[in-house]
């Protein structure tokens, strides 16, 4: 009996062993996309490298590779990948859009414009709106009216409306295009003399130009039109502070605090005012509150350093100055070396 059953057992064992090791299935483009969506960028790139070895290369591989590099902040590698994606499929609008974005981020707005105009696509994953980036490209190439229309489209404003002019002016102020920002804001006011935020914006332009009396006048006009908007009062407090009128500055900033208690700006400015008035203990109270609201603010740490120095607390002062320097260093753009 035993001699008959042993061979049968051996046959069963042999049948259970596969003749050749089974190769694992190669990844699919969909699996690489899922890895990318989950934020597993390195794993996604490895899967895409495997897919790229196939002949022909599956559609979408280079675009996905570009997206992974873009999310890693590797702009040059992303640009190369998107360029390959467009070479493979010139109608790939997402690759077209992202190539325009990386060209803009590489300081080439003129080259980005045709791609962004043609793509005209919003990509939810990257939170990129083509109209916004296109508008910035138009600004940087001095096509100001085209910029106004692009920003208006983003916000669904009629392109020739007061709101469109004011929105464009605000974007221009952010990029320090002060004269043209002023022109557009004045145009907005001409179209609607009671337009909220217009005088505030013009006041900010005047503040940037160190035209303090004009800035105060514009902020005053805005407070009449928009009396419960806290930013009006902290801007007014800033203007008075620069004029050296500390009493009016403190009064305006107190009003700002009542309206915007969760904003760090009026606390920071009050800290400045009180330091000017040689009251470091009170300054520290407001600056501590600003720090609690926004721990990563460079200005707050710098002012706290000055405050501690005034209080004779050298170690704490040195610590705050070091933190401020580190925040400023971390904020500097990191340039990637082209490979």
mmCIF file of C-alpha atoms in Angstrom:
data_model
loop_
_atom_site.group_PDB
_atom_site.id
_atom_site.type_symbol
_atom_site.label_atom_id
_atom_site.label_comp_id
_atom_site.label_asym_id
_atom_site.label_seq_id
_atom_site.Cartn_x
_atom_site.Cartn_y
_atom_site.Cartn_z
ATOM 1 C CA UNK A 1 0.000 0.000 0.000
ATOM 2 C CA UNK A 2 2.759 2.408 0.929
ATOM 3 C CA UNK A 3 4.683 1.795 -2.284
ATOM 4 C CA UNK A 4 1.628 2.566 -4.348
ATOM 5 C CA UNK A 5 0.689 5.839 -2.603
ATOM 6 C CA UNK A 6 4.155 7.467 -2.525
ATOM 7 C CA UNK A 7 4.386 8.115 -6.286
ATOM 8 C CA UNK A 8 0.903 9.598 -6.239
ATOM 9 C CA UNK A 9 1.977 12.032 -3.521
ATOM 10 C CA UNK A 10 5.067 12.973 -5.545
ATOM 11 C CA UNK A 11 2.938 13.685 -8.618
ATOM 12 C CA UNK A 12 0.660 15.968 -6.617
ATOM 13 C CA UNK A 13 3.641 17.917 -5.273
ATOM 14 C CA UNK A 14 5.154 18.318 -8.724
ATOM 15 C CA UNK A 15 1.873 19.504 -10.172
ATOM 16 C CA UNK A 16 1.658 22.238 -7.524
ATOM 17 C CA UNK A 17 4.982 23.741 -8.669
ATOM 18 C CA UNK A 18 4.655 26.004 -11.744
ATOM 19 C CA UNK A 19 6.887 25.142 -14.666
ATOM 20 C CA UNK A 20 8.142 28.751 -14.947
ATOM 21 C CA UNK A 21 8.100 31.577 -12.366
ATOM 22 C CA UNK A 22 5.179 33.891 -13.079
ATOM 23 C CA UNK A 23 6.323 37.437 -13.987
ATOM 24 C CA UNK A 24 4.521 40.206 -12.154
ATOM 25 C CA UNK A 25 2.184 42.213 -14.331
ATOM 26 C CA UNK A 26 3.618 45.557 -15.474
ATOM 27 C CA UNK A 27 1.905 48.667 -14.110
ATOM 28 C CA UNK A 28 -0.777 50.412 -16.103
ATOM 29 C CA UNK A 29 -1.161 54.110 -16.818
ATOM 30 C CA UNK A 30 -4.259 54.105 -14.615
ATOM 31 C CA UNK A 31 -2.264 52.648 -11.707
ATOM 32 C CA UNK A 32 0.408 55.337 -12.151
ATOM 33 C CA UNK A 33 -2.330 57.969 -12.180
ATOM 34 C CA UNK A 34 -3.764 56.541 -8.940
ATOM 35 C CA UNK A 35 -0.341 56.672 -7.287
ATOM 36 C CA UNK A 36 0.010 60.280 -8.388
ATOM 37 C CA UNK A 37 -3.457 61.143 -7.086
ATOM 38 C CA UNK A 38 -2.565 59.570 -3.731
ATOM 39 C CA UNK A 39 0.584 61.682 -3.482
ATOM 40 C CA UNK A 40 2.975 58.729 -3.861
ATOM 41 C CA UNK A 41 5.180 60.610 -6.306
ATOM 42 C CA UNK A 42 8.300 58.426 -6.224
ATOM 43 C CA UNK A 43 6.255 55.264 -6.672
ATOM 44 C CA UNK A 44 4.375 56.911 -9.537
ATOM 45 C CA UNK A 45 7.656 57.873 -11.219
ATOM 46 C CA UNK A 46 8.970 54.302 -10.908
ATOM 47 C CA UNK A 47 5.785 52.972 -12.500
ATOM 48 C CA UNK A 48 6.064 55.547 -15.284
ATOM 49 C CA UNK A 49 9.703 54.590 -15.914
ATOM 50 C CA UNK A 50 8.561 50.996 -16.408
ATOM 51 C CA UNK A 51 5.753 52.062 -18.732
ATOM 52 C CA UNK A 52 8.153 54.226 -20.751
ATOM 53 C CA UNK A 53 10.131 51.092 -21.694
ATOM 54 C CA UNK A 54 7.163 49.759 -23.657
ATOM 55 C CA UNK A 55 7.118 50.214 -27.413
ATOM 56 C CA UNK A 56 5.227 52.248 -28.294
ATOM 57 C CA UNK A 57 5.150 54.245 -25.074
ATOM 58 C CA UNK A 58 1.567 54.374 -23.711
ATOM 59 C CA UNK A 59 -0.275 57.654 -24.155
ATOM 60 C CA UNK A 60 -0.156 60.003 -21.205
ATOM 61 C CA UNK A 61 3.028 58.650 -19.594
ATOM 62 C CA UNK A 62 5.103 61.783 -20.195
ATOM 63 C CA UNK A 63 2.296 64.084 -19.074
ATOM 64 C CA UNK A 64 1.952 62.133 -15.818
ATOM 65 C CA UNK A 65 5.709 62.197 -15.386
ATOM 66 C CA UNK A 66 5.634 65.967 -15.828
ATOM 67 C CA UNK A 67 2.890 66.292 -13.212
ATOM 68 C CA UNK A 68 4.913 64.240 -10.713
ATOM 69 C CA UNK A 69 8.021 66.355 -11.281
ATOM 70 C CA UNK A 70 5.957 69.548 -11.046
ATOM 71 C CA UNK A 71 4.528 68.513 -7.680
ATOM 72 C CA UNK A 72 8.054 67.750 -6.480
ATOM 73 C CA UNK A 73 9.094 71.272 -7.475
ATOM 74 C CA UNK A 74 11.453 69.986 -10.186
ATOM 75 C CA UNK A 75 10.439 72.537 -12.777
ATOM 76 C CA UNK A 76 13.127 71.830 -15.368
ATOM 77 C CA UNK A 77 12.402 68.093 -15.384
ATOM 78 C CA UNK A 78 8.680 68.835 -15.562
ATOM 79 C CA UNK A 79 9.228 71.106 -18.567
ATOM 80 C CA UNK A 80 11.147 68.369 -20.387
ATOM 81 C CA UNK A 81 8.421 65.817 -19.704
ATOM 82 C CA UNK A 82 5.609 68.104 -20.855
ATOM 83 C CA UNK A 83 7.589 68.935 -24.004
ATOM 84 C CA UNK A 84 7.849 65.219 -24.787
ATOM 85 C CA UNK A 85 4.149 64.761 -24.085
ATOM 86 C CA UNK A 86 3.296 67.479 -26.597
ATOM 87 C CA UNK A 87 5.676 66.002 -29.163
ATOM 88 C CA UNK A 88 3.800 62.714 -28.842
ATOM 89 C CA UNK A 89 0.340 64.302 -28.836
ATOM 90 C CA UNK A 90 0.123 67.985 -29.870
ATOM 91 C CA UNK A 91 -3.575 68.011 -28.873
ATOM 92 C CA UNK A 92 -2.908 67.113 -25.209
ATOM 93 C CA UNK A 93 -4.419 70.227 -23.641
ATOM 94 C CA UNK A 94 -3.414 69.361 -20.090
ATOM 95 C CA UNK A 95 0.239 68.959 -21.099
ATOM 96 C CA UNK A 96 -0.077 72.167 -23.111
ATOM 97 C CA UNK A 97 -1.470 74.008 -20.092
ATOM 98 C CA UNK A 98 1.205 72.711 -17.733
ATOM 99 C CA UNK A 99 4.000 73.479 -20.176
ATOM 100 C CA UNK A 100 2.705 77.045 -20.253
ATOM 101 C CA UNK A 101 2.703 77.135 -16.454
ATOM 102 C CA UNK A 102 6.280 75.873 -16.143
ATOM 103 C CA UNK A 103 7.439 78.347 -18.790
ATOM 104 C CA UNK A 104 5.839 81.158 -16.783
ATOM 105 C CA UNK A 105 7.478 79.901 -13.601
ATOM 106 C CA UNK A 106 10.788 79.741 -15.461
ATOM 107 C CA UNK A 107 10.529 83.441 -16.282
ATOM 108 C CA UNK A 108 9.374 82.994 -19.888
ATOM 109 C CA UNK A 109 5.875 84.549 -19.964
ATOM 110 C CA UNK A 110 5.975 85.399 -23.696
ATOM 111 C CA UNK A 111 6.642 81.752 -24.574
ATOM 112 C CA UNK A 112 3.911 80.612 -22.167
ATOM 113 C CA UNK A 113 1.152 82.792 -23.620
ATOM 114 C CA UNK A 114 0.393 80.834 -26.862
ATOM 115 C CA UNK A 115 0.194 77.545 -24.957
ATOM 116 C CA UNK A 116 -2.082 78.955 -22.263
ATOM 117 C CA UNK A 117 -4.295 80.685 -24.815
ATOM 118 C CA UNK A 118 -4.708 77.454 -26.745
ATOM 119 C CA UNK A 119 -5.174 75.154 -23.752
ATOM 120 C CA UNK A 120 -7.629 77.360 -21.827
ATOM 121 C CA UNK A 121 -8.069 74.649 -19.229
ATOM 122 C CA UNK A 122 -8.536 74.499 -15.467
ATOM 123 C CA UNK A 123 -6.710 71.667 -13.701
ATOM 124 C CA UNK A 124 -8.362 70.994 -10.313
ATOM 125 C CA UNK A 125 -5.567 68.732 -9.033
ATOM 126 C CA UNK A 126 -2.961 71.524 -9.226
ATOM 127 C CA UNK A 127 -5.455 74.292 -8.398
ATOM 128 C CA UNK A 128 -4.261 76.169 -11.481
ATOM 129 C CA UNK A 129 -6.636 78.424 -13.384
ATOM 130 C CA UNK A 130 -5.372 79.178 -16.869
ATOM 131 C CA UNK A 131 -6.963 82.633 -16.867
ATOM 132 C CA UNK A 132 -5.012 83.641 -13.759
ATOM 133 C CA UNK A 133 -1.637 82.438 -15.051
ATOM 134 C CA UNK A 134 -2.405 83.858 -18.478
ATOM 135 C CA UNK A 135 -3.291 87.196 -16.897
ATOM 136 C CA UNK A 136 0.052 87.249 -15.069
ATOM 137 C CA UNK A 137 1.847 86.468 -18.330
ATOM 138 C CA UNK A 138 0.034 89.355 -20.012
ATOM 139 C CA UNK A 139 1.063 91.657 -17.149
ATOM 140 C CA UNK A 140 4.704 90.643 -17.421
ATOM 141 C CA UNK A 141 4.652 91.275 -21.167
ATOM 142 C CA UNK A 142 2.907 94.664 -20.695
ATOM 143 C CA UNK A 143 -0.338 93.543 -22.347
ATOM 144 C CA UNK A 144 -2.407 95.190 -19.642
ATOM 145 C CA UNK A 145 -5.836 95.196 -21.301
ATOM 146 C CA UNK A 146 -5.467 91.524 -22.185
ATOM 147 C CA UNK A 147 -4.582 90.892 -18.535
ATOM 148 C CA UNK A 148 -7.725 92.713 -17.436
ATOM 149 C CA UNK A 149 -9.857 90.519 -19.704
ATOM 150 C CA UNK A 150 -8.183 87.312 -18.488
ATOM 151 C CA UNK A 151 -8.717 88.164 -14.819
ATOM 152 C CA UNK A 152 -12.292 89.259 -15.542
ATOM 153 C CA UNK A 153 -12.980 85.912 -17.189
ATOM 154 C CA UNK A 154 -11.679 84.108 -14.101
ATOM 155 C CA UNK A 155 -14.178 85.995 -11.922
ATOM 156 C CA UNK A 156 -16.998 86.097 -14.477
ATOM 157 C CA UNK A 157 -16.881 89.912 -14.591
ATOM 158 C CA UNK A 158 -17.807 91.781 -17.776
ATOM 159 C CA UNK A 159 -14.376 92.707 -19.198
ATOM 160 C CA UNK A 160 -15.109 96.446 -19.393
ATOM 161 C CA UNK A 161 -16.829 96.711 -16.015
ATOM 162 C CA UNK A 162 -15.599 98.721 -13.006
ATOM 163 C CA UNK A 163 -14.970 95.452 -11.181
ATOM 164 C CA UNK A 164 -12.747 94.177 -13.998
ATOM 165 C CA UNK A 165 -10.627 97.335 -13.916
ATOM 166 C CA UNK A 166 -10.330 97.226 -10.129
ATOM 167 C CA UNK A 167 -9.430 93.534 -10.103
ATOM 168 C CA UNK A 168 -6.714 94.117 -12.700
ATOM 169 C CA UNK A 169 -5.422 97.078 -10.682
ATOM 170 C CA UNK A 170 -5.134 94.887 -7.596
ATOM 171 C CA UNK A 171 -3.163 92.250 -9.487
ATOM 172 C CA UNK A 172 -0.891 94.968 -10.865
ATOM 173 C CA UNK A 173 -0.271 96.357 -7.373
ATOM 174 C CA UNK A 174 0.819 92.900 -6.199
ATOM 175 C CA UNK A 175 3.459 92.860 -8.941
ATOM 176 C CA UNK A 176 4.492 96.480 -8.263
ATOM 177 C CA UNK A 177 3.161 97.893 -11.526
ATOM 178 C CA UNK A 178 2.171 101.032 -9.647
ATOM 179 C CA UNK A 179 1.522 103.621 -12.406
ATOM 180 C CA UNK A 180 -0.653 101.323 -14.513
ATOM 181 C CA UNK A 181 -2.385 99.989 -11.376
ATOM 182 C CA UNK A 182 -3.254 103.576 -10.494
ATOM 183 C CA UNK A 183 -4.601 104.201 -14.011
ATOM 184 C CA UNK A 184 -6.845 101.144 -13.884
ATOM 185 C CA UNK A 185 -8.108 101.922 -10.370
ATOM 186 C CA UNK A 186 -8.937 105.485 -11.432
ATOM 187 C CA UNK A 187 -10.800 104.083 -14.442
ATOM 188 C CA UNK A 188 -12.810 101.837 -12.118
ATOM 189 C CA UNK A 189 -13.760 104.865 -10.017
ATOM 190 C CA UNK A 190 -14.678 106.862 -13.108
ATOM 191 C CA UNK A 191 -17.084 104.079 -14.111
ATOM 192 C CA UNK A 192 -18.491 103.765 -10.569
ATOM 193 C CA UNK A 193 -17.609 106.539 -8.069
ATOM 194 C CA UNK A 194 -19.039 104.492 -5.185
ATOM 195 C CA UNK A 195 -17.211 101.280 -5.981
ATOM 196 C CA UNK A 196 -16.097 99.609 -2.712
ATOM 197 C CA UNK A 197 -12.359 98.960 -2.320
ATOM 198 C CA UNK A 198 -11.324 101.393 -5.081
ATOM 199 C CA UNK A 199 -10.190 104.155 -2.721
ATOM 200 C CA UNK A 200 -8.520 101.545 -0.521
ATOM 201 C CA UNK A 201 -6.507 100.288 -3.482
ATOM 202 C CA UNK A 202 -5.525 103.780 -4.572
ATOM 203 C CA UNK A 203 -4.522 104.508 -0.977
ATOM 204 C CA UNK A 204 -2.292 101.427 -0.974
ATOM 205 C CA UNK A 205 -0.681 102.628 -4.183
ATOM 206 C CA UNK A 206 -0.056 106.041 -2.606
ATOM 207 C CA UNK A 207 1.366 104.331 0.490
ATOM 208 C CA UNK A 208 3.750 102.335 -1.725
ATOM 209 C CA UNK A 209 4.795 105.606 -3.351
ATOM 210 C CA UNK A 210 5.333 107.223 0.096
ATOM 211 C CA UNK A 211 2.673 109.816 -0.703
ATOM 212 C CA UNK A 212 1.369 109.665 2.840
ATOM 213 C CA UNK A 213 -1.075 112.580 2.878
ATOM 214 C CA UNK A 214 -2.749 111.308 -0.288
ATOM 215 C CA UNK A 215 -2.873 107.806 1.152
ATOM 216 C CA UNK A 216 -4.593 109.077 4.309
ATOM 217 C CA UNK A 217 -7.130 110.956 2.183
ATOM 218 C CA UNK A 218 -7.928 107.856 0.095
ATOM 219 C CA UNK A 219 -8.287 105.624 3.153
ATOM 220 C CA UNK A 220 -10.586 108.216 4.688
ATOM 221 C CA UNK A 221 -12.800 108.141 1.601
ATOM 222 C CA UNK A 222 -12.904 104.354 1.728
ATOM 223 C CA UNK A 223 -13.925 104.384 5.393
ATOM 224 C CA UNK A 224 -16.909 106.557 4.460
ATOM 225 C CA UNK A 225 -18.024 104.094 1.771
ATOM 226 C CA UNK A 226 -17.048 100.940 3.654
ATOM 227 C CA UNK A 227 -17.050 101.809 7.391
ATOM 228 C CA UNK A 228 -16.996 98.252 8.741
ATOM 229 C CA UNK A 229 -14.050 96.976 6.703
ATOM 230 C CA UNK A 230 -11.176 96.473 9.139
ATOM 231 C CA UNK A 231 -8.333 96.654 6.599
ATOM 232 C CA UNK A 232 -9.187 100.318 5.938
ATOM 233 C CA UNK A 233 -8.260 101.160 9.516
ATOM 234 C CA UNK A 234 -5.044 99.164 9.690
ATOM 235 C CA UNK A 235 -3.915 100.781 6.396
ATOM 236 C CA UNK A 236 -4.862 104.166 7.833
ATOM 237 C CA UNK A 237 -2.953 103.316 11.002
ATOM 238 C CA UNK A 238 0.073 102.394 8.913
ATOM 239 C CA UNK A 239 -0.071 105.709 7.042
ATOM 240 C CA UNK A 240 -0.297 107.708 10.293
ATOM 241 C CA UNK A 241 2.565 105.649 11.737
ATOM 242 C CA UNK A 242 4.793 106.563 8.793
ATOM 243 C CA UNK A 243 3.821 110.193 9.247
ATOM 244 C CA UNK A 244 4.858 110.012 12.889
ATOM 245 C CA UNK A 245 1.331 110.701 14.147
ATOM 246 C CA UNK A 246 1.319 107.929 16.729
ATOM 247 C CA UNK A 247 -1.877 108.959 18.516
ATOM 248 C CA UNK A 248 -3.987 108.794 15.333
ATOM 249 C CA UNK A 249 -2.209 105.625 14.285
ATOM 250 C CA UNK A 250 -3.093 103.909 17.557
ATOM 251 C CA UNK A 251 -6.689 105.115 17.332
ATOM 252 C CA UNK A 252 -7.090 103.701 13.815
ATOM 253 C CA UNK A 253 -5.427 100.408 14.736
ATOM 254 C CA UNK A 254 -7.671 100.000 17.776
ATOM 255 C CA UNK A 255 -10.643 100.308 15.415
ATOM 256 C CA UNK A 256 -9.090 97.705 13.148
ATOM 257 C CA UNK A 257 -8.716 95.301 16.080
ATOM 258 C CA UNK A 258 -12.361 95.602 17.003
ATOM 259 C CA UNK A 259 -13.400 94.703 13.449
ATOM 260 C CA UNK A 260 -10.694 92.112 12.670
ATOM 261 C CA UNK A 261 -9.588 90.533 15.985
ATOM 262 C CA UNK A 262 -8.115 87.486 14.243
ATOM 263 C CA UNK A 263 -5.837 89.426 11.892
ATOM 264 C CA UNK A 264 -2.194 89.754 12.950
ATOM 265 C CA UNK A 265 -1.614 93.002 11.009
ATOM 266 C CA UNK A 266 -3.069 95.548 13.479
ATOM 267 C CA UNK A 267 -1.311 93.825 16.391
ATOM 268 C CA UNK A 268 2.016 94.067 14.535
ATOM 269 C CA UNK A 269 1.456 97.719 13.691
ATOM 270 C CA UNK A 270 0.458 98.498 17.270
ATOM 271 C CA UNK A 271 3.689 96.858 18.368
ATOM 272 C CA UNK A 272 5.557 99.224 16.049
ATOM 273 C CA UNK A 273 3.669 102.250 17.382
ATOM 274 C CA UNK A 274 4.379 101.360 21.009
ATOM 275 C CA UNK A 275 8.059 100.762 20.294
ATOM 276 C CA UNK A 276 8.184 104.229 18.731
ATOM 277 C CA UNK A 277 6.568 105.545 21.902
ATOM 278 C CA UNK A 278 9.248 103.816 24.023
ATOM 279 C CA UNK A 279 6.766 101.409 25.615
ATOM 280 C CA UNK A 280 8.309 97.956 25.007
ATOM 281 C CA UNK A 281 6.199 96.175 27.647
ATOM 282 C CA UNK A 282 2.946 97.113 25.910
ATOM 283 C CA UNK A 283 4.547 96.447 22.527
ATOM 284 C CA UNK A 284 5.414 92.924 23.646
ATOM 285 C CA UNK A 285 1.809 92.258 24.641
ATOM 286 C CA UNK A 286 0.535 93.068 21.159
ATOM 287 C CA UNK A 287 3.407 91.309 19.411
ATOM 288 C CA UNK A 288 2.834 88.152 21.455
ATOM 289 C CA UNK A 289 -0.761 88.195 20.278
ATOM 290 C CA UNK A 290 0.393 88.635 16.667
ATOM 291 C CA UNK A 291 2.777 85.713 17.113
ATOM 292 C CA UNK A 292 -0.032 83.496 18.422
ATOM 293 C CA UNK A 293 -2.075 84.281 15.297
ATOM 294 C CA UNK A 294 0.791 83.923 12.813
ATOM 295 C CA UNK A 295 3.899 82.216 14.264
ATOM 296 C CA UNK A 296 5.784 82.325 10.971
ATOM 297 C CA UNK A 297 5.708 86.086 10.413
ATOM 298 C CA UNK A 298 9.189 87.513 9.837
ATOM 299 C CA UNK A 299 8.217 91.052 10.898
ATOM 300 C CA UNK A 300 6.738 89.905 14.209
ATOM 301 C CA UNK A 301 9.916 88.081 15.222
ATOM 302 C CA UNK A 302 12.059 91.045 14.175
ATOM 303 C CA UNK A 303 9.980 93.456 16.255
ATOM 304 C CA UNK A 304 10.025 91.065 19.190
ATOM 305 C CA UNK A 305 13.798 91.006 18.920
ATOM 306 C CA UNK A 306 13.843 94.804 19.113
ATOM 307 C CA UNK A 307 11.418 94.691 22.035
ATOM 308 C CA UNK A 308 13.507 92.229 24.039
ATOM 309 C CA UNK A 309 16.603 94.296 23.305
ATOM 310 C CA UNK A 310 14.824 97.390 24.663
ATOM 311 C CA UNK A 311 13.904 95.374 27.762
ATOM 312 C CA UNK A 312 17.526 94.341 28.257
ATOM 313 C CA UNK A 313 16.832 90.663 27.545
ATOM 314 C CA UNK A 314 19.710 89.949 25.171
ATOM 315 C CA UNK A 315 19.290 86.171 24.917
ATOM 316 C CA UNK A 316 15.630 86.395 23.962
ATOM 317 C CA UNK A 317 16.406 89.208 21.518
ATOM 318 C CA UNK A 318 19.101 87.122 19.828
ATOM 319 C CA UNK A 319 16.744 84.151 19.565
ATOM 320 C CA UNK A 320 14.007 86.227 17.897
ATOM 321 C CA UNK A 321 16.442 87.750 15.395
ATOM 322 C CA UNK A 322 17.736 84.268 14.521
ATOM 323 C CA UNK A 323 14.183 82.988 13.987
ATOM 324 C CA UNK A 324 13.436 85.986 11.767
ATOM 325 C CA UNK A 325 16.569 85.357 9.699
ATOM 326 C CA UNK A 326 15.659 81.690 9.284
ATOM 327 C CA UNK A 327 12.105 82.542 8.172
ATOM 328 C CA UNK A 328 13.484 85.006 5.643
ATOM 329 C CA UNK A 329 16.028 82.457 4.355
ATOM 330 C CA UNK A 330 13.352 79.765 4.012
ATOM 331 C CA UNK A 331 11.191 82.184 2.018
ATOM 332 C CA UNK A 332 13.862 82.757 -0.599
ATOM 333 C CA UNK A 333 13.102 80.959 -3.887
ATOM 334 C CA UNK A 334 15.217 77.878 -4.452
ATOM 335 C CA UNK A 335 16.589 77.711 -7.982
ATOM 336 C CA UNK A 336 16.951 74.224 -9.377
ATOM 337 C CA UNK A 337 20.124 73.513 -11.324
ATOM 338 C CA UNK A 338 19.204 72.344 -14.845
ATOM 339 C CA UNK A 339 20.171 68.720 -15.485
#
